[in-house]
Amino acid sequence: MTGPAVTAPAAPQRVLLTSAQPTSTTALLTETAARRGLATAVLDGPATVGHLAGRPVHWYGGPLAAARIAAPLGLALLEPDDDWLARLPHEFTRRRIELTTLADARTLRHPAFVKPPADKSIPPAVYPDGSRLPRTGDRIGPDTPVLVSEPVTFAAEYRLFVLDGEVRTGSRYARFGRLDPAPLTADATAFARRLLDALGDTLPGAVALDVGPIAHPYDPVEHWAVVEANLPWFAHCYAADPERVLDVVLRAAGPAADLAEADRRFVRRPPAGRRQSRRARPASTRPTRPPDTRRTPPVPRADAGRYGGR
């Protein structure tokens, strides 16, 4: 005689937690998550964190809020290495890029595009020289890491959402620095696949990759390049498929217990413990002469490095 069947306890319902700042991407991902059967919640204060403690939570929102909730909610937030862009071969960047500190970047004597590698602690922009860089702020100091690059103009920019080395979805988001969403093109996908085939193991398993063709006044040939690698959990989806964007977001910002072994080295750490694969080269060791004007496009790209702001 057999006893009554034992029913395994149901797995806790997963939750997509979003920041209190509404965006079109937040709305799209929340609707998509609800259709899949996930619970959704908005981070409107410490009580929200207490209510969700112990449940499997995924995050979509900014890095400042993420830093406050990651430990109490057991979140593993994936991000590329700070110096990933600077380490890429020239064939994938088509410009000079170096990781240095804000103190060293202030010694620059020529125009350069300067941005933080993973947040908005200083405004990403083309600065006429290092003296124009911010000197005060709540989250900046002499050792703040920054990427310094040769100014270029991207004729178009595309964001591709990548999961385990495969492009899942994407879209154009800008033309010549102006917001202009449109469908993803075959050329953008082909360039991203070439990069991922060569260097996919240098990125987290879930990442948002921005690429585009550089406009050059003296070279009619279209040269594709990487704009940057972004945090999927703080990246606008523009015209990409929100169903597939959500797949990438859930993997990029979810329970630490779900973390793949290969992704452990990409888990976001506090600023004091940030990762770079090799020592940053001080900006003061670089030549201080102005860039060759024959190589610098007439309209420098001044708005690179956007994350989820629009």
PDB file of C-alpha atoms in Angstrom:
ATOM      1  CA  MET A   1       0.000   0.000   0.000  1.00  0.00           C
ATOM      2  CA  THR A   2       1.446   3.331  -1.010  1.00  0.00           C
ATOM      3  CA  GLY A   3       1.145   6.528   0.955  1.00  0.00           C
ATOM      4  CA  PRO A   4      -0.139   9.842  -0.304  1.00  0.00           C
ATOM      5  CA  ALA A   5       1.924  11.553  -2.978  1.00  0.00           C
ATOM      6  CA  VAL A   6       4.274  14.204  -1.689  1.00  0.00           C
ATOM      7  CA  THR A   7       4.115  17.467  -3.589  1.00  0.00           C
ATOM      8  CA  ALA A   8       7.328  19.449  -3.790  1.00  0.00           C
ATOM      9  CA  PRO A   9       6.968  23.017  -2.546  1.00  0.00           C
ATOM     10  CA  ALA A  10       6.481  25.555  -5.299  1.00  0.00           C
ATOM     11  CA  ALA A  11       9.512  27.648  -6.170  1.00  0.00           C
ATOM     12  CA  PRO A  12       9.273  31.251  -4.935  1.00  0.00           C
ATOM     13  CA  GLN A  13       7.947  33.637  -7.544  1.00  0.00           C
ATOM     14  CA  ARG A  14      10.710  35.655  -9.150  1.00  0.00           C
ATOM     15  CA  VAL A  15      10.530  39.433  -8.947  1.00  0.00           C
ATOM     16  CA  LEU A  16      11.622  42.137 -11.374  1.00  0.00           C
ATOM     17  CA  LEU A  17      12.488  45.141  -9.224  1.00  0.00           C
ATOM     18  CA  THR A  18      12.814  48.476 -11.015  1.00  0.00           C
ATOM     19  CA  SER A  19      13.914  51.937  -9.976  1.00  0.00           C
ATOM     20  CA  ALA A  20      11.352  54.569  -9.067  1.00  0.00           C
ATOM     21  CA  GLN A  21      12.382  56.721 -12.038  1.00  0.00           C
ATOM     22  CA  PRO A  22       9.984  55.801 -14.863  1.00  0.00           C
ATOM     23  CA  THR A  23      11.357  55.291 -18.377  1.00  0.00           C
ATOM     24  CA  SER A  24       9.895  53.758 -21.502  1.00  0.00           C
ATOM     25  CA  THR A  25      12.211  50.757 -21.107  1.00  0.00           C
ATOM     26  CA  THR A  26      11.133  50.259 -17.487  1.00  0.00           C
ATOM     27  CA  ALA A  27       7.501  50.172 -18.615  1.00  0.00           C
ATOM     28  CA  LEU A  28       8.211  47.732 -21.460  1.00  0.00           C
ATOM     29  CA  LEU A  29      10.232  45.349 -19.300  1.00  0.00           C
ATOM     30  CA  THR A  30       7.699  45.474 -16.462  1.00  0.00           C
ATOM     31  CA  GLU A  31       4.865  44.585 -18.840  1.00  0.00           C
ATOM     32  CA  THR A  32       6.918  41.803 -20.406  1.00  0.00           C
ATOM     33  CA  ALA A  33       7.895  40.357 -17.024  1.00  0.00           C
ATOM     34  CA  ALA A  34       4.277  40.369 -15.839  1.00  0.00           C
ATOM     35  CA  ARG A  35       3.183  38.457 -18.948  1.00  0.00           C
ATOM     36  CA  ARG A  36       5.789  35.810 -18.111  1.00  0.00           C
ATOM     37  CA  GLY A  37       4.414  35.400 -14.619  1.00  0.00           C
ATOM     38  CA  LEU A  38       7.078  37.330 -12.728  1.00  0.00           C
ATOM     39  CA  ALA A  39       6.049  39.595  -9.899  1.00  0.00           C
ATOM     40  CA  THR A  40       7.024  43.226 -10.381  1.00  0.00           C
ATOM     41  CA  ALA A  41       7.921  45.862  -7.813  1.00  0.00           C
ATOM     42  CA  VAL A  42       9.203  49.427  -7.717  1.00  0.00           C
ATOM     43  CA  LEU A  43      12.032  50.438  -5.385  1.00  0.00           C
ATOM     44  CA  ASP A  44      10.369  53.266  -3.478  1.00  0.00           C
ATOM     45  CA  GLY A  45      12.284  52.967  -0.201  1.00  0.00           C
ATOM     46  CA  PRO A  46      13.981  50.664   2.321  1.00  0.00           C
ATOM     47  CA  ALA A  47      10.671  48.951   3.079  1.00  0.00           C
ATOM     48  CA  THR A  48      10.659  47.493  -0.436  1.00  0.00           C
ATOM     49  CA  VAL A  49      14.021  45.830   0.158  1.00  0.00           C
ATOM     50  CA  GLY A  50      12.868  44.392   3.468  1.00  0.00           C
ATOM     51  CA  HIS A  51       9.702  43.037   1.895  1.00  0.00           C
ATOM     52  CA  LEU A  52      11.636  41.297  -0.903  1.00  0.00           C
ATOM     53  CA  ALA A  53      14.502  39.911   1.205  1.00  0.00           C
ATOM     54  CA  GLY A  54      14.863  36.168   0.706  1.00  0.00           C
ATOM     55  CA  ARG A  55      13.036  36.117  -2.633  1.00  0.00           C
ATOM     56  CA  PRO A  56      14.730  35.647  -6.041  1.00  0.00           C
ATOM     57  CA  VAL A  57      15.009  39.230  -7.307  1.00  0.00           C
ATOM     58  CA  HIS A  58      16.209  40.689 -10.610  1.00  0.00           C
ATOM     59  CA  TRP A  59      17.045  44.374 -11.053  1.00  0.00           C
ATOM     60  CA  TYR A  60      16.563  47.009 -13.727  1.00  0.00           C
ATOM     61  CA  GLY A  61      17.730  50.485 -12.762  1.00  0.00           C
ATOM     62  CA  GLY A  62      20.720  52.648 -11.971  1.00  0.00           C
ATOM     63  CA  PRO A  63      24.048  51.646 -10.407  1.00  0.00           C
ATOM     64  CA  LEU A  64      23.713  53.915  -7.350  1.00  0.00           C
ATOM     65  CA  ALA A  65      20.499  52.256  -6.212  1.00  0.00           C
ATOM     66  CA  ALA A  66      21.907  48.874  -7.220  1.00  0.00           C
ATOM     67  CA  ALA A  67      24.877  49.389  -4.892  1.00  0.00           C
ATOM     68  CA  ARG A  68      22.504  49.878  -1.952  1.00  0.00           C
ATOM     69  CA  ILE A  69      20.298  46.856  -2.603  1.00  0.00           C
ATOM     70  CA  ALA A  70      22.701  44.257  -4.025  1.00  0.00           C
ATOM     71  CA  ALA A  71      23.895  42.817  -0.706  1.00  0.00           C
ATOM     72  CA  PRO A  72      20.568  42.694   1.178  1.00  0.00           C
ATOM     73  CA  LEU A  73      18.795  41.152  -1.824  1.00  0.00           C
ATOM     74  CA  GLY A  74      21.627  38.793  -2.814  1.00  0.00           C
ATOM     75  CA  LEU A  75      22.004  40.295  -6.283  1.00  0.00           C
ATOM     76  CA  ALA A  76      24.877  39.558  -8.663  1.00  0.00           C
ATOM     77  CA  LEU A  77      25.200  42.472 -11.099  1.00  0.00           C
ATOM     78  CA  LEU A  78      27.321  41.803 -14.178  1.00  0.00           C
ATOM     79  CA  GLU A  79      29.506  44.442 -15.818  1.00  0.00           C
ATOM     80  CA  PRO A  80      32.488  44.467 -18.209  1.00  0.00           C
ATOM     81  CA  ASP A  81      35.991  45.162 -16.892  1.00  0.00           C
ATOM     82  CA  ASP A  82      36.771  48.870 -16.591  1.00  0.00           C
ATOM     83  CA  ASP A  83      39.565  48.593 -19.149  1.00  0.00           C
ATOM     84  CA  TRP A  84      37.751  46.313 -21.613  1.00  0.00           C
ATOM     85  CA  LEU A  85      37.365  48.997 -24.269  1.00  0.00           C
ATOM     86  CA  ALA A  86      40.973  50.168 -23.868  1.00  0.00           C
ATOM     87  CA  ARG A  87      42.275  46.611 -24.316  1.00  0.00           C
ATOM     88  CA  LEU A  88      40.484  45.937 -27.597  1.00  0.00           C
ATOM     89  CA  PRO A  89      42.650  45.624 -30.716  1.00  0.00           C
ATOM     90  CA  HIS A  90      42.637  48.712 -32.918  1.00  0.00           C
ATOM     91  CA  GLU A  91      40.685  46.872 -35.616  1.00  0.00           C
ATOM     92  CA  PHE A  92      37.670  46.920 -33.277  1.00  0.00           C
ATOM     93  CA  THR A  93      37.991  50.501 -31.954  1.00  0.00           C
ATOM     94  CA  ARG A  94      39.565  52.532 -34.802  1.00  0.00           C
ATOM     95  CA  ARG A  95      40.747  55.106 -32.246  1.00  0.00           C
ATOM     96  CA  ARG A  96      43.163  55.533 -29.341  1.00  0.00           C
ATOM     97  CA  ILE A  97      41.590  54.671 -25.974  1.00  0.00           C
ATOM     98  CA  GLU A  98      43.254  54.448 -22.572  1.00  0.00           C
ATOM     99  CA  LEU A  99      42.093  53.859 -19.014  1.00  0.00           C
ATOM    100  CA  THR A 100      43.615  56.280 -16.530  1.00  0.00           C
ATOM    101  CA  THR A 101      42.656  58.296 -13.458  1.00  0.00           C
ATOM    102  CA  LEU A 102      40.858  61.611 -13.288  1.00  0.00           C
ATOM    103  CA  ALA A 103      43.980  63.216 -11.789  1.00  0.00           C
ATOM    104  CA  ASP A 104      46.110  62.140 -14.752  1.00  0.00           C
ATOM    105  CA  ALA A 105      43.414  63.056 -17.273  1.00  0.00           C
ATOM    106  CA  ARG A 106      43.541  66.624 -15.947  1.00  0.00           C
ATOM    107  CA  THR A 107      47.074  66.917 -17.379  1.00  0.00           C
ATOM    108  CA  LEU A 108      45.825  66.542 -20.969  1.00  0.00           C
ATOM    109  CA  ARG A 109      46.608  69.525 -23.194  1.00  0.00           C
ATOM    110  CA  HIS A 110      44.477  68.612 -26.194  1.00  0.00           C
ATOM    111  CA  PRO A 111      40.820  67.681 -26.873  1.00  0.00           C
ATOM    112  CA  ALA A 112      39.764  64.220 -25.751  1.00  0.00           C
ATOM    113  CA  PHE A 113      36.576  62.321 -25.120  1.00  0.00           C
ATOM    114  CA  VAL A 114      36.464  61.426 -21.418  1.00  0.00           C
ATOM    115  CA  LYS A 115      33.960  59.215 -19.631  1.00  0.00           C
ATOM    116  CA  PRO A 116      33.807  56.946 -16.586  1.00  0.00           C
ATOM    117  CA  PRO A 117      33.897  53.258 -17.552  1.00  0.00           C
ATOM    118  CA  ALA A 118      30.681  52.252 -15.782  1.00  0.00           C
ATOM    119  CA  ASP A 119      28.683  55.147 -14.330  1.00  0.00           C
ATOM    120  CA  LYS A 120      27.928  58.852 -14.732  1.00  0.00           C
ATOM    121  CA  SER A 121      30.149  60.271 -12.005  1.00  0.00           C
ATOM    122  CA  ILE A 122      31.383  62.831 -14.558  1.00  0.00           C
ATOM    123  CA  PRO A 123      29.561  63.918 -17.730  1.00  0.00           C
ATOM    124  CA  PRO A 124      30.783  61.959 -20.792  1.00  0.00           C
ATOM    125  CA  ALA A 125      31.927  64.573 -23.312  1.00  0.00           C
ATOM    126  CA  VAL A 126      34.697  65.897 -25.515  1.00  0.00           C
ATOM    127  CA  TYR A 127      36.729  68.217 -23.266  1.00  0.00           C
ATOM    128  CA  PRO A 128      38.992  70.868 -24.874  1.00  0.00           C
ATOM    129  CA  ASP A 129      41.748  69.889 -22.424  1.00  0.00           C
ATOM    130  CA  GLY A 130      42.157  68.322 -19.007  1.00  0.00           C
ATOM    131  CA  SER A 131      41.661  71.583 -17.137  1.00  0.00           C
ATOM    132  CA  ARG A 132      37.958  71.518 -18.069  1.00  0.00           C
ATOM    133  CA  LEU A 133      37.284  68.218 -16.284  1.00  0.00           C
ATOM    134  CA  PRO A 134      35.222  68.400 -13.062  1.00  0.00           C
ATOM    135  CA  ARG A 135      37.200  68.835  -9.850  1.00  0.00           C
ATOM    136  CA  THR A 136      34.420  68.436  -7.304  1.00  0.00           C
ATOM    137  CA  GLY A 137      31.533  66.037  -6.899  1.00  0.00           C
ATOM    138  CA  ASP A 138      30.000  63.528  -4.525  1.00  0.00           C
ATOM    139  CA  ARG A 139      31.455  60.507  -6.318  1.00  0.00           C
ATOM    140  CA  ILE A 140      34.707  61.700  -7.845  1.00  0.00           C
ATOM    141  CA  GLY A 141      38.273  62.013  -6.631  1.00  0.00           C
ATOM    142  CA  PRO A 142      41.821  61.953  -8.008  1.00  0.00           C
ATOM    143  CA  ASP A 143      41.740  58.150  -8.356  1.00  0.00           C
ATOM    144  CA  THR A 144      38.376  57.987 -10.145  1.00  0.00           C
ATOM    145  CA  PRO A 145      38.924  55.783 -13.243  1.00  0.00           C
ATOM    146  CA  VAL A 146      38.154  57.358 -16.612  1.00  0.00           C
ATOM    147  CA  LEU A 147      38.463  56.298 -20.229  1.00  0.00           C
ATOM    148  CA  VAL A 148      40.250  58.829 -22.429  1.00  0.00           C
ATOM    149  CA  SER A 149      39.809  58.458 -26.163  1.00  0.00           C
ATOM    150  CA  GLU A 150      40.517  60.199 -29.420  1.00  0.00           C
ATOM    151  CA  PRO A 151      37.366  62.094 -30.522  1.00  0.00           C
ATOM    152  CA  VAL A 152      35.536  60.487 -33.440  1.00  0.00           C
ATOM    153  CA  THR A 153      32.128  60.836 -35.065  1.00  0.00           C
ATOM    154  CA  PHE A 154      29.876  57.801 -35.352  1.00  0.00           C
ATOM    155  CA  ALA A 155      27.595  58.021 -38.381  1.00  0.00           C
ATOM    156  CA  ALA A 156      25.176  55.673 -36.620  1.00  0.00           C
ATOM    157  CA  GLU A 157      25.104  53.809 -33.311  1.00  0.00           C
ATOM    158  CA  TYR A 158      23.488  50.458 -32.580  1.00  0.00           C
ATOM    159  CA  ARG A 159      22.819  48.697 -29.287  1.00  0.00           C
ATOM    160  CA  LEU A 160      22.875  44.897 -29.341  1.00  0.00           C
ATOM    161  CA  PHE A 161      21.780  42.769 -26.401  1.00  0.00           C
ATOM    162  CA  VAL A 162      24.055  39.739 -26.139  1.00  0.00           C
ATOM    163  CA  LEU A 163      23.476  36.507 -24.219  1.00  0.00           C
ATOM    164  CA  ASP A 164      26.152  33.789 -24.054  1.00  0.00           C
ATOM    165  CA  GLY A 165      27.981  35.243 -27.041  1.00  0.00           C
ATOM    166  CA  GLU A 166      24.887  35.483 -29.262  1.00  0.00           C
ATOM    167  CA  VAL A 167      23.113  38.631 -30.403  1.00  0.00           C
ATOM    168  CA  ARG A 168      19.538  38.258 -29.155  1.00  0.00           C
ATOM    169  CA  THR A 169      18.110  41.587 -30.323  1.00  0.00           C
ATOM    170  CA  GLY A 170      19.073  45.201 -30.873  1.00  0.00           C
ATOM    171  CA  SER A 171      18.339  48.442 -32.660  1.00  0.00           C
ATOM    172  CA  ARG A 172      19.855  51.644 -33.909  1.00  0.00           C
ATOM    173  CA  TYR A 173      19.597  54.423 -31.352  1.00  0.00           C
ATOM    174  CA  ALA A 174      21.396  57.406 -32.903  1.00  0.00           C
ATOM    175  CA  ARG A 175      22.663  58.994 -36.102  1.00  0.00           C
ATOM    176  CA  PHE A 176      25.533  61.473 -35.849  1.00  0.00           C
ATOM    177  CA  GLY A 177      24.971  61.743 -32.102  1.00  0.00           C
ATOM    178  CA  ARG A 178      21.245  62.482 -32.312  1.00  0.00           C
ATOM    179  CA  LEU A 179      18.594  60.116 -31.012  1.00  0.00           C
ATOM    180  CA  ASP A 180      17.109  58.208 -33.950  1.00  0.00           C
ATOM    181  CA  PRO A 181      15.896  54.661 -33.130  1.00  0.00           C
ATOM    182  CA  ALA A 182      15.463  52.234 -36.022  1.00  0.00           C
ATOM    183  CA  PRO A 183      15.679  48.470 -36.637  1.00  0.00           C
ATOM    184  CA  LEU A 184      18.963  46.605 -36.326  1.00  0.00           C
ATOM    185  CA  THR A 185      20.883  46.161 -39.587  1.00  0.00           C
ATOM    186  CA  ALA A 186      22.719  43.138 -40.958  1.00  0.00           C
ATOM    187  CA  ASP A 187      26.002  45.089 -40.992  1.00  0.00           C
ATOM    188  CA  ALA A 188      25.738  45.919 -37.288  1.00  0.00           C
ATOM    189  CA  THR A 189      24.973  42.306 -36.433  1.00  0.00           C
ATOM    190  CA  ALA A 190      27.818  41.017 -38.603  1.00  0.00           C
ATOM    191  CA  PHE A 191      30.370  43.315 -36.949  1.00  0.00           C
ATOM    192  CA  ALA A 192      29.166  42.367 -33.468  1.00  0.00           C
ATOM    193  CA  ARG A 193      29.390  38.674 -34.320  1.00  0.00           C
ATOM    194  CA  ARG A 194      32.940  39.110 -35.589  1.00  0.00           C
ATOM    195  CA  LEU A 195      33.889  40.803 -32.323  1.00  0.00           C
ATOM    196  CA  LEU A 196      32.141  38.163 -30.211  1.00  0.00           C
ATOM    197  CA  ASP A 197      33.753  35.317 -32.140  1.00  0.00           C
ATOM    198  CA  ALA A 198      37.178  36.812 -31.485  1.00  0.00           C
ATOM    199  CA  LEU A 199      36.781  38.215 -27.972  1.00  0.00           C
ATOM    200  CA  GLY A 200      33.459  37.065 -26.556  1.00  0.00           C
ATOM    201  CA  ASP A 201      35.148  35.437 -23.566  1.00  0.00           C
ATOM    202  CA  THR A 202      36.345  38.872 -22.399  1.00  0.00           C
ATOM    203  CA  LEU A 203      32.735  39.956 -21.743  1.00  0.00           C
ATOM    204  CA  PRO A 204      30.080  38.854 -19.253  1.00  0.00           C
ATOM    205  CA  GLY A 205      27.567  36.267 -20.437  1.00  0.00           C
ATOM    206  CA  ALA A 206      24.943  39.029 -20.594  1.00  0.00           C
ATOM    207  CA  VAL A 207      25.949  42.434 -21.937  1.00  0.00           C
ATOM    208  CA  ALA A 208      24.720  45.358 -24.034  1.00  0.00           C
ATOM    209  CA  LEU A 209      27.157  46.123 -26.833  1.00  0.00           C
ATOM    210  CA  ASP A 210      27.133  49.452 -28.690  1.00  0.00           C
ATOM    211  CA  VAL A 211      28.732  49.574 -32.150  1.00  0.00           C
ATOM    212  CA  GLY A 212      28.642  51.741 -35.251  1.00  0.00           C
ATOM    213  CA  PRO A 213      30.430  52.986 -38.381  1.00  0.00           C
ATOM    214  CA  ILE A 214      32.826  55.896 -37.904  1.00  0.00           C
ATOM    215  CA  ALA A 215      32.405  58.838 -40.270  1.00  0.00           C
ATOM    216  CA  HIS A 216      35.757  60.084 -41.548  1.00  0.00           C
ATOM    217  CA  PRO A 217      36.083  63.142 -43.821  1.00  0.00           C
ATOM    218  CA  TYR A 218      39.139  61.737 -45.627  1.00  0.00           C
ATOM    219  CA  ASP A 219      38.153  58.084 -45.927  1.00  0.00           C
ATOM    220  CA  PRO A 220      34.971  57.085 -47.816  1.00  0.00           C
ATOM    221  CA  VAL A 221      35.269  53.460 -46.651  1.00  0.00           C
ATOM    222  CA  GLU A 222      32.877  52.551 -43.826  1.00  0.00           C
ATOM    223  CA  HIS A 223      34.862  51.401 -40.782  1.00  0.00           C
ATOM    224  CA  TRP A 224      32.860  49.745 -38.014  1.00  0.00           C
ATOM    225  CA  ALA A 225      33.969  50.102 -34.407  1.00  0.00           C
ATOM    226  CA  VAL A 226      32.889  49.432 -30.840  1.00  0.00           C
ATOM    227  CA  VAL A 227      31.344  52.428 -29.093  1.00  0.00           C
ATOM    228  CA  GLU A 228      31.317  50.772 -25.660  1.00  0.00           C
ATOM    229  CA  ALA A 229      29.980  47.847 -23.653  1.00  0.00           C
ATOM    230  CA  ASN A 230      27.049  48.687 -21.391  1.00  0.00           C
ATOM    231  CA  LEU A 231      25.191  47.331 -18.373  1.00  0.00           C
ATOM    232  CA  PRO A 232      22.032  45.587 -19.668  1.00  0.00           C
ATOM    233  CA  TRP A 233      20.308  46.307 -16.363  1.00  0.00           C
ATOM    234  CA  PHE A 234      20.671  50.049 -17.010  1.00  0.00           C
ATOM    235  CA  ALA A 235      20.487  50.196 -20.805  1.00  0.00           C
ATOM    236  CA  HIS A 236      17.621  51.608 -22.844  1.00  0.00           C
ATOM    237  CA  CYS A 237      16.203  49.079 -25.301  1.00  0.00           C
ATOM    238  CA  TYR A 238      15.154  51.659 -27.937  1.00  0.00           C
ATOM    239  CA  ALA A 239      13.543  49.674 -30.811  1.00  0.00           C
ATOM    240  CA  ALA A 240      14.817  46.244 -29.689  1.00  0.00           C
ATOM    241  CA  ASP A 241      12.459  43.369 -28.867  1.00  0.00           C
ATOM    242  CA  PRO A 242      11.625  43.774 -25.140  1.00  0.00           C
ATOM    243  CA  GLU A 243      11.052  40.024 -24.751  1.00  0.00           C
ATOM    244  CA  ARG A 244      14.639  39.308 -25.731  1.00  0.00           C
ATOM    245  CA  VAL A 245      15.985  42.330 -23.886  1.00  0.00           C
ATOM    246  CA  LEU A 246      14.381  40.951 -20.730  1.00  0.00           C
ATOM    247  CA  ASP A 247      16.209  37.631 -21.236  1.00  0.00           C
ATOM    248  CA  VAL A 248      19.508  39.510 -21.116  1.00  0.00           C
ATOM    249  CA  VAL A 249      18.506  41.732 -18.181  1.00  0.00           C
ATOM    250  CA  LEU A 250      17.392  38.780 -16.046  1.00  0.00           C
ATOM    251  CA  ARG A 251      20.748  37.095 -16.576  1.00  0.00           C
ATOM    252  CA  ALA A 252      22.769  40.277 -16.031  1.00  0.00           C
ATOM    253  CA  ALA A 253      21.146  41.246 -12.718  1.00  0.00           C
ATOM    254  CA  GLY A 254      19.721  38.370 -10.732  1.00  0.00           C
ATOM    255  CA  PRO A 255      20.225  36.133  -7.706  1.00  0.00           C
ATOM    256  CA  ALA A 256      23.846  35.352  -6.902  1.00  0.00           C
ATOM    257  CA  ALA A 257      22.780  31.728  -6.440  1.00  0.00           C
ATOM    258  CA  ASP A 258      22.029  31.558 -10.187  1.00  0.00           C
ATOM    259  CA  LEU A 259      25.426  32.907 -11.219  1.00  0.00           C
ATOM    260  CA  ALA A 260      27.276  30.950 -13.906  1.00  0.00           C
ATOM    261  CA  GLU A 261      30.857  30.079 -13.006  1.00  0.00           C
ATOM    262  CA  ALA A 262      32.220  31.943 -16.034  1.00  0.00           C
ATOM    263  CA  ASP A 263      30.452  35.128 -14.913  1.00  0.00           C
ATOM    264  CA  ARG A 264      31.812  35.273 -11.373  1.00  0.00           C
ATOM    265  CA  ARG A 265      34.735  37.485 -12.364  1.00  0.00           C
ATOM    266  CA  PHE A 266      32.331  40.024 -13.886  1.00  0.00           C
ATOM    267  CA  VAL A 267      30.245  40.642 -10.754  1.00  0.00           C
ATOM    268  CA  ARG A 268      30.126  44.349  -9.967  1.00  0.00           C
ATOM    269  CA  ARG A 269      32.125  45.445  -6.938  1.00  0.00           C
ATOM    270  CA  PRO A 270      32.135  48.700  -4.956  1.00  0.00           C
ATOM    271  CA  PRO A 271      34.292  51.479  -6.487  1.00  0.00           C
ATOM    272  CA  ALA A 272      37.247  50.716  -4.185  1.00  0.00           C
ATOM    273  CA  GLY A 273      37.388  47.167  -5.519  1.00  0.00           C
ATOM    274  CA  ARG A 274      36.721  47.827  -9.188  1.00  0.00           C
ATOM    275  CA  ARG A 275      38.342  45.533 -11.718  1.00  0.00           C
ATOM    276  CA  GLN A 276      40.734  46.252 -14.509  1.00  0.00           C
ATOM    277  CA  SER A 277      42.713  43.617 -16.302  1.00  0.00           C
ATOM    278  CA  ARG A 278      45.952  45.533 -16.214  1.00  0.00           C
ATOM    279  CA  ARG A 279      47.353  48.715 -14.759  1.00  0.00           C
ATOM    280  CA  ALA A 280      45.998  51.944 -16.221  1.00  0.00           C
ATOM    281  CA  ARG A 281      48.503  54.010 -18.145  1.00  0.00           C
ATOM    282  CA  PRO A 282      48.744  57.562 -16.759  1.00  0.00           C
ATOM    283  CA  ALA A 283      47.526  60.205 -19.173  1.00  0.00           C
ATOM    284  CA  SER A 284      50.616  62.241 -18.366  1.00  0.00           C
ATOM    285  CA  THR A 285      52.774  59.663 -20.170  1.00  0.00           C
ATOM    286  CA  ARG A 286      50.991  60.239 -23.466  1.00  0.00           C
ATOM    287  CA  PRO A 287      52.083  62.804 -26.060  1.00  0.00           C
ATOM    288  CA  THR A 288      50.520  66.178 -25.296  1.00  0.00           C
ATOM    289  CA  ARG A 289      50.469  67.546 -28.830  1.00  0.00           C
ATOM    290  CA  PRO A 290      47.011  68.136 -30.342  1.00  0.00           C
ATOM    291  CA  PRO A 291      45.584  65.283 -32.437  1.00  0.00           C
ATOM    292  CA  ASP A 292      46.350  65.246 -36.152  1.00  0.00           C
ATOM    293  CA  THR A 293      43.484  67.223 -37.663  1.00  0.00           C
ATOM    294  CA  ARG A 294      43.590  65.040 -40.752  1.00  0.00           C
ATOM    295  CA  ARG A 295      42.452  62.130 -38.573  1.00  0.00           C
ATOM    296  CA  THR A 296      39.973  63.994 -36.374  1.00  0.00           C
ATOM    297  CA  PRO A 297      36.465  64.362 -37.822  1.00  0.00           C
ATOM    298  CA  PRO A 298      35.070  67.895 -37.931  1.00  0.00           C
ATOM    299  CA  VAL A 299      32.173  67.109 -35.557  1.00  0.00           C
ATOM    300  CA  PRO A 300      33.542  65.259 -32.490  1.00  0.00           C
ATOM    301  CA  ARG A 301      31.124  62.872 -30.870  1.00  0.00           C
ATOM    302  CA  ALA A 302      30.329  64.553 -27.576  1.00  0.00           C
ATOM    303  CA  ASP A 303      27.571  62.349 -26.209  1.00  0.00           C
ATOM    304  CA  ALA A 304      29.058  58.854 -26.100  1.00  0.00           C
ATOM    305  CA  GLY A 305      28.758  56.737 -23.007  1.00  0.00           C
ATOM    306  CA  ARG A 306      25.023  57.047 -22.404  1.00  0.00           C
ATOM    307  CA  TYR A 307      23.622  54.252 -20.289  1.00  0.00           C
ATOM    308  CA  GLY A 308      19.931  53.969 -19.530  1.00  0.00           C
ATOM    309  CA  GLY A 309      19.112  57.652 -19.476  1.00  0.00           C
ATOM    310  CA  ARG A 310      17.113  57.642 -22.656  1.00  0.00           C
TER     311      ARG A 310
END
